[in-house]
PDB file of C-alpha atoms and ligand atoms in Angstrom:
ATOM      1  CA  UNK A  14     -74.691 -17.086   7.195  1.00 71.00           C
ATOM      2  CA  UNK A  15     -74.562 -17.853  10.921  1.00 81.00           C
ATOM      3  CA  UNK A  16     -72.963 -21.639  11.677  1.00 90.00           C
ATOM      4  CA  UNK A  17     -74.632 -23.854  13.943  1.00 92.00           C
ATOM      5  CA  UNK A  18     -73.039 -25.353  16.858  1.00 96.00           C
ATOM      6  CA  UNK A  19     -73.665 -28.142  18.855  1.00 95.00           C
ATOM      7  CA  UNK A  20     -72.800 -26.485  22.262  1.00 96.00           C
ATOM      8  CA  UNK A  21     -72.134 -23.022  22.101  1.00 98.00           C
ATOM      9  CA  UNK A  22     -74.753 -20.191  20.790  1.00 97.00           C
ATOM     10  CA  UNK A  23     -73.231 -17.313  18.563  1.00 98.00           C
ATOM     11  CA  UNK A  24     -74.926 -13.846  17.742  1.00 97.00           C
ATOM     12  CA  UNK A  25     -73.330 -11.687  15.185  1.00 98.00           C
ATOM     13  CA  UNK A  26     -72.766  -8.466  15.996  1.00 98.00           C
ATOM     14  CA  UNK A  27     -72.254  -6.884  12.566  1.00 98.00           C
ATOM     15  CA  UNK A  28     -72.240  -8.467   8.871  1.00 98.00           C
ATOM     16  CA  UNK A  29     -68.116  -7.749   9.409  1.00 98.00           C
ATOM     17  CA  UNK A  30     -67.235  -8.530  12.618  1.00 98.00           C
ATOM     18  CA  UNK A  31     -67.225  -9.726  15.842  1.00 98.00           C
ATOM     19  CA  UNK A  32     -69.615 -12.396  17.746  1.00 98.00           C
ATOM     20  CA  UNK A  33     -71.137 -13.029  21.265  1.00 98.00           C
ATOM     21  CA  UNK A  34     -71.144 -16.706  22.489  1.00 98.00           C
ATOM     22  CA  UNK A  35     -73.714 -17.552  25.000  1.00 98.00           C
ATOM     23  CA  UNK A  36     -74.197 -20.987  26.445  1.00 96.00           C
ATOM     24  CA  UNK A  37     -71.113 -21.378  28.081  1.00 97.00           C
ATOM     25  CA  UNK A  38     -69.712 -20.733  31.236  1.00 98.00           C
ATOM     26  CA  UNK A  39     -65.577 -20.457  30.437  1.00 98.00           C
ATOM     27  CA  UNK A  40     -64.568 -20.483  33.768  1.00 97.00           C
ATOM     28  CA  UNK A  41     -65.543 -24.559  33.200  1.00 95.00           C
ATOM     29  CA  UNK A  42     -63.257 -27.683  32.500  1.00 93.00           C
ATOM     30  CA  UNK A  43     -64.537 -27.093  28.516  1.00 96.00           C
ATOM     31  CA  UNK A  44     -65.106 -30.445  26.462  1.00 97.00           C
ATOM     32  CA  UNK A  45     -62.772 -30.599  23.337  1.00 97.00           C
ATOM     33  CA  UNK A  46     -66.386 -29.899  21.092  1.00 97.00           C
ATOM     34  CA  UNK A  47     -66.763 -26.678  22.901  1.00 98.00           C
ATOM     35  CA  UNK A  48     -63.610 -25.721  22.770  1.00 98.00           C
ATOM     36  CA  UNK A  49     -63.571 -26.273  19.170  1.00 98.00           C
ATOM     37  CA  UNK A  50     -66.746 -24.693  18.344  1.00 98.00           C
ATOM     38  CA  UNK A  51     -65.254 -21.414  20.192  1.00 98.00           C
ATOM     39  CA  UNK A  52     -62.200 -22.028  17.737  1.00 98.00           C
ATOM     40  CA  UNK A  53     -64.064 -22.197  14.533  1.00 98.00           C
ATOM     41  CA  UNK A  54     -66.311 -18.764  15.843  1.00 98.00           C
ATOM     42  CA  UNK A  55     -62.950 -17.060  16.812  1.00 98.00           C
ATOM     43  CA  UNK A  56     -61.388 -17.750  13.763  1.00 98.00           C
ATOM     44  CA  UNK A  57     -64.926 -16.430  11.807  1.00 98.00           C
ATOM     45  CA  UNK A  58     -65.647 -13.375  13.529  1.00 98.00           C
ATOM     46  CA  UNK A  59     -62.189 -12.442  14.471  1.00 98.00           C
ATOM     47  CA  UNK A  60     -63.634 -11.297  17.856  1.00 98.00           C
ATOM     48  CA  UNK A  61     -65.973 -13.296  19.927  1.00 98.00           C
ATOM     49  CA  UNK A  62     -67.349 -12.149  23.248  1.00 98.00           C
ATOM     50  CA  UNK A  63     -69.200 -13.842  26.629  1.00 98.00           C
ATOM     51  CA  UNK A  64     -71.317 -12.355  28.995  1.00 98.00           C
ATOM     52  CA  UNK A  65     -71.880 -12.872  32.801  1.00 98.00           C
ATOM     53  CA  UNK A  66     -68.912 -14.628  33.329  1.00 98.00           C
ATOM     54  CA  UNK A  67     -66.917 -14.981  37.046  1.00 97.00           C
ATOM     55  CA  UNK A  68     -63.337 -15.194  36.624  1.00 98.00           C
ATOM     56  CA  UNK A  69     -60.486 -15.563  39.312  1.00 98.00           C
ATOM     57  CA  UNK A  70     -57.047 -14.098  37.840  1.00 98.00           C
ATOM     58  CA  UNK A  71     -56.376 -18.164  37.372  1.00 97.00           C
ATOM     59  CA  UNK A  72     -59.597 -18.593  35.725  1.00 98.00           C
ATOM     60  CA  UNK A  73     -58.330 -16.526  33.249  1.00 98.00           C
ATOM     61  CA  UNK A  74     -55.132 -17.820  32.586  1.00 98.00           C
ATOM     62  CA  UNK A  75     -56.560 -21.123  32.146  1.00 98.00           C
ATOM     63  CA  UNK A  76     -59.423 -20.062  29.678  1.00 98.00           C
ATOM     64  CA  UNK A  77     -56.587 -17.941  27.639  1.00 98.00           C
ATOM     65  CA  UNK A  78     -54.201 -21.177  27.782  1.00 98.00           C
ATOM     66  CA  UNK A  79     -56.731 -23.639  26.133  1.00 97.00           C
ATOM     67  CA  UNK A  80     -55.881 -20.981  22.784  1.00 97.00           C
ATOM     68  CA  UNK A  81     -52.073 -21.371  23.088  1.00 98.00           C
ATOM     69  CA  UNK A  82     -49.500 -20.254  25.346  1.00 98.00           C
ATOM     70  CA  UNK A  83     -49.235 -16.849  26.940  1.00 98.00           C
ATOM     71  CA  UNK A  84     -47.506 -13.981  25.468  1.00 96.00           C
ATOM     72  CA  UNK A  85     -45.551 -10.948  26.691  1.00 90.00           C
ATOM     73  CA  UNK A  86     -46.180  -7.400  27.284  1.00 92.00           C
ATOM     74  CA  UNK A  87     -43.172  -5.327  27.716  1.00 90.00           C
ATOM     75  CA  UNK A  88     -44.136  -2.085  29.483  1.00 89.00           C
ATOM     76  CA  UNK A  89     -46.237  -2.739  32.001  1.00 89.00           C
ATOM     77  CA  UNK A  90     -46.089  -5.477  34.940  1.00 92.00           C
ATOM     78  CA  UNK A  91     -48.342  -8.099  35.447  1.00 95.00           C
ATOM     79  CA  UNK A  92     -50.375  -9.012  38.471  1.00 96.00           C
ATOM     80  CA  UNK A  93     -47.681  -9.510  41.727  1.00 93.00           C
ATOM     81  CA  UNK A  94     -48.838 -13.367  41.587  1.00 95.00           C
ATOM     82  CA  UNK A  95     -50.014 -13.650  38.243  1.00 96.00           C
ATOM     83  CA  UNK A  96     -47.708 -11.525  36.204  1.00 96.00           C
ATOM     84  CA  UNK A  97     -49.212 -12.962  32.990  1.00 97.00           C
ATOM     85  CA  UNK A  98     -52.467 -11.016  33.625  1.00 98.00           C
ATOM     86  CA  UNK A  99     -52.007  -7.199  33.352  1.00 97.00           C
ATOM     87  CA  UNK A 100     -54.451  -4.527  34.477  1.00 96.00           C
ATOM     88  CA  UNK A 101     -56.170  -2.152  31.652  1.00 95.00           C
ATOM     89  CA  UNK A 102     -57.673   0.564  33.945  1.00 96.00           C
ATOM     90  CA  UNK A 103     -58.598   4.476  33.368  1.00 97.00           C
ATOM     91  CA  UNK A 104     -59.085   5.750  36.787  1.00 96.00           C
ATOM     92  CA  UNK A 105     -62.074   8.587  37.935  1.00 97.00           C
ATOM     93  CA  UNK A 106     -59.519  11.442  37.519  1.00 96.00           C
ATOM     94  CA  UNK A 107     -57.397  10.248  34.892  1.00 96.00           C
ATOM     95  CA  UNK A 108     -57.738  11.475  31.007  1.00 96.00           C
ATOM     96  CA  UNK A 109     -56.090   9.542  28.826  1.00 96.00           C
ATOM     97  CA  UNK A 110     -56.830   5.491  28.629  1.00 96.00           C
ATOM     98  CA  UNK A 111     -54.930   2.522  27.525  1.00 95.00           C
ATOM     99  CA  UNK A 112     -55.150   1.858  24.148  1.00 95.00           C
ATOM    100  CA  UNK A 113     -57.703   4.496  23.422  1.00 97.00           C
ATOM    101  CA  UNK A 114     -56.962   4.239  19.087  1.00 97.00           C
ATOM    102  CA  UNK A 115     -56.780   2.001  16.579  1.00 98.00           C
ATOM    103  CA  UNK A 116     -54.175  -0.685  16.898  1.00 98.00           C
ATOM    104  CA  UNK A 117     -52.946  -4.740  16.650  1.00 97.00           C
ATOM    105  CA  UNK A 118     -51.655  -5.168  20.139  1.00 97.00           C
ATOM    106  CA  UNK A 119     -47.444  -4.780  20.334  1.00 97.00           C
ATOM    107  CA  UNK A 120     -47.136  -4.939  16.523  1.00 97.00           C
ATOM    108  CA  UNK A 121     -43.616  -3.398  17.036  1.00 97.00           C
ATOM    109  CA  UNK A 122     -42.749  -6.605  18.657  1.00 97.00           C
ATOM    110  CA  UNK A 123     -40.616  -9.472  15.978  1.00 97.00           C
ATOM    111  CA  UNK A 124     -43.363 -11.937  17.291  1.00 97.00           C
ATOM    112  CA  UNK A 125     -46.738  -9.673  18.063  1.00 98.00           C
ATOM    113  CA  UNK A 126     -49.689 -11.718  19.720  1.00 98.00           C
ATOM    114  CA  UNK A 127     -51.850 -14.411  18.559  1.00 98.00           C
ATOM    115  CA  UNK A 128     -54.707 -12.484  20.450  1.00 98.00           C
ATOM    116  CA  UNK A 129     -55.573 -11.465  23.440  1.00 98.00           C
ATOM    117  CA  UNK A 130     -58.006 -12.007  26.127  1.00 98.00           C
ATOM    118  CA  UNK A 131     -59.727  -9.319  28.283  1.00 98.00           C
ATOM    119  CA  UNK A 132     -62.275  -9.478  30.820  1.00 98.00           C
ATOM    120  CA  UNK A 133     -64.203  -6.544  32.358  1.00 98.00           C
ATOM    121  CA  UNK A 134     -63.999  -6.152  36.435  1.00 98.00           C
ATOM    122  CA  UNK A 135     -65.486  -2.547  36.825  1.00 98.00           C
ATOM    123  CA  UNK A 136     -67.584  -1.108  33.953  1.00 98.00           C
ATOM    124  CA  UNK A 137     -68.236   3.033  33.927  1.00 98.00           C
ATOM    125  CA  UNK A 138     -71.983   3.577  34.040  1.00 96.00           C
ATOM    126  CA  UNK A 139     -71.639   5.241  30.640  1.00 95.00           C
ATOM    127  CA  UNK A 140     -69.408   4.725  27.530  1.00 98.00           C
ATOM    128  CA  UNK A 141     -66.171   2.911  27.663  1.00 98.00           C
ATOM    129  CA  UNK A 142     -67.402   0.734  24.630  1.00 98.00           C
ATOM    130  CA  UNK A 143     -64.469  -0.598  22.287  1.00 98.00           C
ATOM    131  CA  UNK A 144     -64.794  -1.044  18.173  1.00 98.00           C
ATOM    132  CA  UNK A 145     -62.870  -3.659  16.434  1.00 98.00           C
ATOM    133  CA  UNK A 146     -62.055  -4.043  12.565  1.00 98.00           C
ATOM    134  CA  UNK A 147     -62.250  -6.050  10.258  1.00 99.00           C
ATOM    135  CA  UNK A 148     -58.706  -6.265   8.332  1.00 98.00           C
ATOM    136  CA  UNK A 149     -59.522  -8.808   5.384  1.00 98.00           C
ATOM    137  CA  UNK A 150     -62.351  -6.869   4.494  1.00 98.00           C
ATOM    138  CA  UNK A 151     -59.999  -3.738   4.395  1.00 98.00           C
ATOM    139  CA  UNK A 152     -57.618  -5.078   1.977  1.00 98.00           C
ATOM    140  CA  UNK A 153     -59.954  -6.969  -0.027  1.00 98.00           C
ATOM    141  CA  UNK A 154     -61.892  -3.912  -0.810  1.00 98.00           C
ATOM    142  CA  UNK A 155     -58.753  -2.290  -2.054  1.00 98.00           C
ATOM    143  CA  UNK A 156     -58.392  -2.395  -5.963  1.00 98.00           C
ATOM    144  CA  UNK A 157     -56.299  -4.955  -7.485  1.00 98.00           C
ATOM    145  CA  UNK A 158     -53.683  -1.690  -8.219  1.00 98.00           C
ATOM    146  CA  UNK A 159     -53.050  -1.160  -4.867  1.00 98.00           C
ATOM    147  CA  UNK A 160     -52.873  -4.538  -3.693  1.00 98.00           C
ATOM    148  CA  UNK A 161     -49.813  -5.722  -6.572  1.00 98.00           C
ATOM    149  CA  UNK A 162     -48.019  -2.204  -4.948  1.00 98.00           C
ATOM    150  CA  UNK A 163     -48.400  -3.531  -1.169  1.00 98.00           C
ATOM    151  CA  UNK A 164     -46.981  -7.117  -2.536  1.00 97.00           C
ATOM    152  CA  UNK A 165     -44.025  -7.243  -0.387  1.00 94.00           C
ATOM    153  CA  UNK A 166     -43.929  -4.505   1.222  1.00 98.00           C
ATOM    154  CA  UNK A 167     -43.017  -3.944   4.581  1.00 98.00           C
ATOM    155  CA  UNK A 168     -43.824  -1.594   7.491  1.00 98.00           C
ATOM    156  CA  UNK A 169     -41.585  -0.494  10.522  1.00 98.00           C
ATOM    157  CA  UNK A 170     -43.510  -0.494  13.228  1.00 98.00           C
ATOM    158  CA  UNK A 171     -42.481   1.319  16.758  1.00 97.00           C
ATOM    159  CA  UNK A 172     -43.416   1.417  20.191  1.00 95.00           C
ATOM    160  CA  UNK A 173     -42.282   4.968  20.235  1.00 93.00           C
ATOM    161  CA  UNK A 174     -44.995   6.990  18.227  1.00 94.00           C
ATOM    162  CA  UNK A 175     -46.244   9.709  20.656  1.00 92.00           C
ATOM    163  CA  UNK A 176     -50.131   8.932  20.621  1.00 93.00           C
ATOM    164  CA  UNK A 177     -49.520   5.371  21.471  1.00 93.00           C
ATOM    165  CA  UNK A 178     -47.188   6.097  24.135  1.00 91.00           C
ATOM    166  CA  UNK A 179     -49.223   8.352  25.863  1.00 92.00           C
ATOM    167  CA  UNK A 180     -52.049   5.920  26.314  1.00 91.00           C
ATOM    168  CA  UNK A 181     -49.492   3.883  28.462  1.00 91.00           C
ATOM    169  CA  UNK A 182     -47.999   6.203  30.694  1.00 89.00           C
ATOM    170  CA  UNK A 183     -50.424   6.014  33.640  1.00 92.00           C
ATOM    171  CA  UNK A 184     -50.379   2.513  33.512  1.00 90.00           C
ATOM    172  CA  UNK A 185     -46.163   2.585  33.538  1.00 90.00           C
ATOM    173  CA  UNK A 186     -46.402   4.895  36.258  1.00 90.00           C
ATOM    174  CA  UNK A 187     -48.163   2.683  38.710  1.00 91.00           C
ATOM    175  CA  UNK A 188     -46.420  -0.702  36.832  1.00 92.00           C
ATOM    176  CA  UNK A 189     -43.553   0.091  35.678  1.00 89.00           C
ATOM    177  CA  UNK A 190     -41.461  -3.038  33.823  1.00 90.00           C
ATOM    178  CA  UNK A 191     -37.633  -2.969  33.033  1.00 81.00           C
ATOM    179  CA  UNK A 192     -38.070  -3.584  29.207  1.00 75.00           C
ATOM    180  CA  UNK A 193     -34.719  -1.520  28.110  1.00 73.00           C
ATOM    181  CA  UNK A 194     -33.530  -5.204  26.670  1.00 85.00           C
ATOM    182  CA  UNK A 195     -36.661  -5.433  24.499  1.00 88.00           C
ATOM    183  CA  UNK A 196     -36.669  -4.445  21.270  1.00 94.00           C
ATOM    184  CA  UNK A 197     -39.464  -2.477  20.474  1.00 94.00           C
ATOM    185  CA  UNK A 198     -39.230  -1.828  16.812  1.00 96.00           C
ATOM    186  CA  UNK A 199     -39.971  -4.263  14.364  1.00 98.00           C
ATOM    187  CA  UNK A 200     -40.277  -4.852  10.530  1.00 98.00           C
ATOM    188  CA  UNK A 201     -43.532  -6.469   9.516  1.00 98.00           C
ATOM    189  CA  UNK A 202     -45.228  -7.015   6.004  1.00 98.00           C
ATOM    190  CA  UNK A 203     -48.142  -4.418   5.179  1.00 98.00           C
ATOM    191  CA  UNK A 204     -50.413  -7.559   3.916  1.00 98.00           C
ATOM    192  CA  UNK A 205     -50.319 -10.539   6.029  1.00 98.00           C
ATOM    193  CA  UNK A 206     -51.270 -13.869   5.934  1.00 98.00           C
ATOM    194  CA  UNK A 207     -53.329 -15.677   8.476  1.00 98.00           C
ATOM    195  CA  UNK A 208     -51.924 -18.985   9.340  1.00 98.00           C
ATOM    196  CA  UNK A 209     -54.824 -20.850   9.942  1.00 98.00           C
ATOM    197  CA  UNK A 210     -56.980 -19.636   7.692  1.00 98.00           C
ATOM    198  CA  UNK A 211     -54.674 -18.751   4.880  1.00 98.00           C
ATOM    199  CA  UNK A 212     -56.672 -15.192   4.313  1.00 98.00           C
ATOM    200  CA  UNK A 213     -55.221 -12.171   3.620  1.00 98.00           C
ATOM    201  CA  UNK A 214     -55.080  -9.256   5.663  1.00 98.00           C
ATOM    202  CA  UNK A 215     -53.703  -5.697   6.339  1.00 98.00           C
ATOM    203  CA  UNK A 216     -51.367  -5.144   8.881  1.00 98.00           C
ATOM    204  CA  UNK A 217     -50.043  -1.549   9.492  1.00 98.00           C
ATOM    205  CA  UNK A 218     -51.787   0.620  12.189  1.00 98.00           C
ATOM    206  CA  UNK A 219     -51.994   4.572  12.762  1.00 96.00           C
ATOM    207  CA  UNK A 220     -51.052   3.279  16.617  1.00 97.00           C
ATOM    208  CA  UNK A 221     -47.523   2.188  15.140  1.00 98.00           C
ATOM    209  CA  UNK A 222     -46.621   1.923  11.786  1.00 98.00           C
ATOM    210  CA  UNK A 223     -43.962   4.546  11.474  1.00 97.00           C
ATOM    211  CA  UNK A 224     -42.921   4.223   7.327  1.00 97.00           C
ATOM    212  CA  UNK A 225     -42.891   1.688   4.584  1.00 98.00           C
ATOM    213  CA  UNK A 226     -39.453   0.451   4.503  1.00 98.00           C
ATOM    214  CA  UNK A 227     -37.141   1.488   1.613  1.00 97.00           C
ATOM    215  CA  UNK A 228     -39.827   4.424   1.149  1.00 97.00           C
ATOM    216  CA  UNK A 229     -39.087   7.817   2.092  1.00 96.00           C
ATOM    217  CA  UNK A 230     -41.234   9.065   4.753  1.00 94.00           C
ATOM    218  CA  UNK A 231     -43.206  11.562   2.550  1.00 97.00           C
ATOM    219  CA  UNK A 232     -43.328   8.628   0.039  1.00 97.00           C
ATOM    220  CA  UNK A 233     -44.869   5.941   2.642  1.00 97.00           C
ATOM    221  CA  UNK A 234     -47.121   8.789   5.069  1.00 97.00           C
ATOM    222  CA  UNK A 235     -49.987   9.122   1.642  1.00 98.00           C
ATOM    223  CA  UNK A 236     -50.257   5.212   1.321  1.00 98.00           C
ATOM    224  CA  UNK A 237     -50.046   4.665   4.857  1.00 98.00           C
ATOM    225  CA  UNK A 238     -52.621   7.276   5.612  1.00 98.00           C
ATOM    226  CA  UNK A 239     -55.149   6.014   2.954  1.00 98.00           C
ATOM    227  CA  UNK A 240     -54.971   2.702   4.613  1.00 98.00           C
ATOM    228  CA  UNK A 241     -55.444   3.803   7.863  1.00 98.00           C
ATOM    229  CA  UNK A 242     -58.805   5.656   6.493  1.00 98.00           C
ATOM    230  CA  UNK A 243     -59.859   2.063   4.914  1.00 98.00           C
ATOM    231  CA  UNK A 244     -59.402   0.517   8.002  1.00 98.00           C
ATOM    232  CA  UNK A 245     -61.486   2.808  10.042  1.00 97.00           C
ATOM    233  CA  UNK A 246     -64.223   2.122   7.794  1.00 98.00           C
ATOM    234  CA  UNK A 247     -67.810   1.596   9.570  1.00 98.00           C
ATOM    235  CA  UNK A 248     -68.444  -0.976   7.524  1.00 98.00           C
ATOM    236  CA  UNK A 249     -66.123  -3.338   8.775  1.00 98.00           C
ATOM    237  CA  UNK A 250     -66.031  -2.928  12.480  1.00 98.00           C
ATOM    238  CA  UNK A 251     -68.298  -3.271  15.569  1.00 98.00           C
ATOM    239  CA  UNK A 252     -69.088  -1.734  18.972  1.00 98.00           C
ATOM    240  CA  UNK A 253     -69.228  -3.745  22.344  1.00 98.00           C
ATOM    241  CA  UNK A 254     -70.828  -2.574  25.074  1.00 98.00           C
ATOM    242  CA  UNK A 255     -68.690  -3.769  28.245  1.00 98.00           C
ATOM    243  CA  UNK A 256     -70.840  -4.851  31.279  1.00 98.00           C
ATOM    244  CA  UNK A 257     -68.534  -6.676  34.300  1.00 98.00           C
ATOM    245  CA  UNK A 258     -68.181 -10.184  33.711  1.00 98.00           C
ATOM    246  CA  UNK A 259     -67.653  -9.480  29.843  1.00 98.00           C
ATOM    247  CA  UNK A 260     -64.984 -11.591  28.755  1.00 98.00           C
ATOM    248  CA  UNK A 261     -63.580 -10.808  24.819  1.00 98.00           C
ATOM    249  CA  UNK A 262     -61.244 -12.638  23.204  1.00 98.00           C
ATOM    250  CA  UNK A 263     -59.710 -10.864  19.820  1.00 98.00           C
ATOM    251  CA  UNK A 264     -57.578 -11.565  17.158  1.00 98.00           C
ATOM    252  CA  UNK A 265     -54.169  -9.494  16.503  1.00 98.00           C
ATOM    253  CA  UNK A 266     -53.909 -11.267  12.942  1.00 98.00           C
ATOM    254  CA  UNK A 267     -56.596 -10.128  11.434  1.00 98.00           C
ATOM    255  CA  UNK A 268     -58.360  -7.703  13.634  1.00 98.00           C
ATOM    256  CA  UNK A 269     -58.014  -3.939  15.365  1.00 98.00           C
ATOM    257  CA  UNK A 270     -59.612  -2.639  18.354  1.00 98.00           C
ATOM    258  CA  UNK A 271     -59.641   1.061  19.498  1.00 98.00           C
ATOM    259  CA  UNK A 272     -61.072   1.662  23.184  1.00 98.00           C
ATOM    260  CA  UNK A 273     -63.127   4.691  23.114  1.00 98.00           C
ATOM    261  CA  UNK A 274     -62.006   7.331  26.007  1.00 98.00           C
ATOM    262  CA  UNK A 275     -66.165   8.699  26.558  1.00 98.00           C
ATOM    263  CA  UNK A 276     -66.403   7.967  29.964  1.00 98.00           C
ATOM    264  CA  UNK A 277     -64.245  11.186  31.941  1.00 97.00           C
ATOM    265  CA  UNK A 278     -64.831  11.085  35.542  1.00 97.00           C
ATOM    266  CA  UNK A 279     -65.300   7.441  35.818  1.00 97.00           C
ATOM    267  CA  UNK A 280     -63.575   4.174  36.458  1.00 98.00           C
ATOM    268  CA  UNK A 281     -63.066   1.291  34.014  1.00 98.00           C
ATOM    269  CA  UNK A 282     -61.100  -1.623  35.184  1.00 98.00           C
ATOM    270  CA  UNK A 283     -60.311  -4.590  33.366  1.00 98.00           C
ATOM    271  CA  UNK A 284     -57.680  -7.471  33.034  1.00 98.00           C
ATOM    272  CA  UNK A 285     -55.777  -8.322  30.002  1.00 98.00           C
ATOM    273  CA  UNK A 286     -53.854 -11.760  28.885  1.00 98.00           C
ATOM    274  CA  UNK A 287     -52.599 -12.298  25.314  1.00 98.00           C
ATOM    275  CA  UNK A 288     -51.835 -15.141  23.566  1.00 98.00           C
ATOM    276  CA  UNK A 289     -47.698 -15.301  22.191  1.00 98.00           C
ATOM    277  CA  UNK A 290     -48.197 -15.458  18.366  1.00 98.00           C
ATOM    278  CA  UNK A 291     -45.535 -15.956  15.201  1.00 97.00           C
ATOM    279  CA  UNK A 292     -43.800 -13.705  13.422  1.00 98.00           C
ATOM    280  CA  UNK A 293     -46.292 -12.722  10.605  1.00 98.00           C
ATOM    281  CA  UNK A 294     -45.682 -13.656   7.030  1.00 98.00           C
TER     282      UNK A 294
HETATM  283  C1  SIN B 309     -56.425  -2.866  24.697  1.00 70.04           C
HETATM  284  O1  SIN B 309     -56.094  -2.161  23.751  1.00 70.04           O
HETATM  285  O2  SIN B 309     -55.910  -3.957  24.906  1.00 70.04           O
HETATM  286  C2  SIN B 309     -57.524  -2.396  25.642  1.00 70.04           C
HETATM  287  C3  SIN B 309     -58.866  -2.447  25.009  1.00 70.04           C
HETATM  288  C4  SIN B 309     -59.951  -1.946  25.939  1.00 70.04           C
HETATM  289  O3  SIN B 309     -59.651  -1.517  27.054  1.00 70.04           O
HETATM  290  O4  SIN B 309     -61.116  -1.976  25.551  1.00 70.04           O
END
């Protein structure tokens, strides 16, 4: 079942996840009803997506600010005058890009992200598509066995895991932000639950789970490792096809994202706010 809106159109992209909105240009003063309608679709298909749009680095800020305030990123620095918006690139000779597998953005931060907003300047004329997941789907298709074990649970979660540093080190190069007061190492539970919508869903990620706390690491790498496979599943992601002027706006509670890196020899620019969020429960 689709809802209807009032002002706003919404396509699904997949049974699971993930929605484009058309009818609305959000570089706009919004009315509260739109505004509201874009709520209710974010909070549905945990990713929703525009096309076309033309945003200024303000324009952006002010379309990310009508979902809360604006959160941190600790390693890289923002735009010189707008240092909330940071720059997601992969370059024409570079190999590795940012955020290229699966992940919650800065879930080894005590307070990760509400969500995050990112708009696409310059597109590769090939590839560069990003999947997103579906994590209450993932834990509700887990038996009810393996959901009393993850009951209270928690996993540690760090910055420092080598495949999810490496996707940032171009980007630190060219940025780089003094974040040696920051901690980045944080505690979180495995199964968390959404405050607005009161749903349950999975939070640990290959990107930066390191153990399950009180676990020993060979204890906690098995369980960890069969949720990261139940995550992954096809069945509860999508792919978006970026063209410039695509504007998505994800959430960190309930959703992952993986960029794919398919697009060697070309350059992918795009521009990145997220949203400050709570510490999950
Ligand atoms: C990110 O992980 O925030 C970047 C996603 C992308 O570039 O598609």
């Amino acid at each position: 079942m689709t809802t209807q809106y009032q002002n706003i159109q919404v396509q699904r992209l997949t049974p699971a996840i993930g929605a484009v909105i058309s009818g609305v240009n959000i570089a706009d003063e919004l009315s509260e009803r739109t505004l509201a309608e874009i709520r209710d679709a974010f909070l549905q298909h945990l990713v929703v997506f525009f096309r076309g749009q033309s945003l200024t680095p303000e324009q952006l800020v002010a379309f990310t600010r009508k979902f809360g305030e604006i959160g941190y990123y600790p390693f890289v620095e923002g735009m010189a005058e707008h240092p909330e918006v940071v720059e997601v690139s992969k370059k024409e000779d570079e190999t590795i890009n940012f955020g290229g597998l699966w992940h919650t953005d800065t879930s080894y931060l005590q307070t990760p992200p509400l969500g995050s907003v990112l708009y696409a300047s310059e597109v590769p004329e090939f590839g560069g598509d990003t999947l997103f997941a579906n994590m209450y789907l993932a834990y509700e298709s887990l038996s009810e066995g393996m959901k009393a074990l993850l009951s209270g649970l928690r996993g540690v979660n760090s910055a420092e895991k080598p495949d999810a540093a490496v996707t940032r080190v171009n980007r630190i190069a060219e940025k780089p932000k003094d974040a040696a007061d920051v901690v980045t190492t944080a505690s979180h539970p495995l199964v968390r639950t959404h405050p607005e919508t009161g749903r349950k869903a999975l939070y640990c990620s290959n990107a930066h789970t390191l153990t399950i706390e009180g676990m020993r690491v060979e204890e906690s790498r098995p369980i960890l490792e069969y949720l990261y496979k139940v995550q992954q599943r096809e069945e509860f992601t999508c792919r978006f096809h970026w063209q410039a002027g695509s504007v998505a706006l994800w959430d960190n509670r309930a959703a992952q994202h993986n960029a794919l890196n398919d697009y060697h020899g070309f350059r992918r620019v795009m521009y990145r706010v997220t949203l400050k969020g709570a510490v999950p429960e």
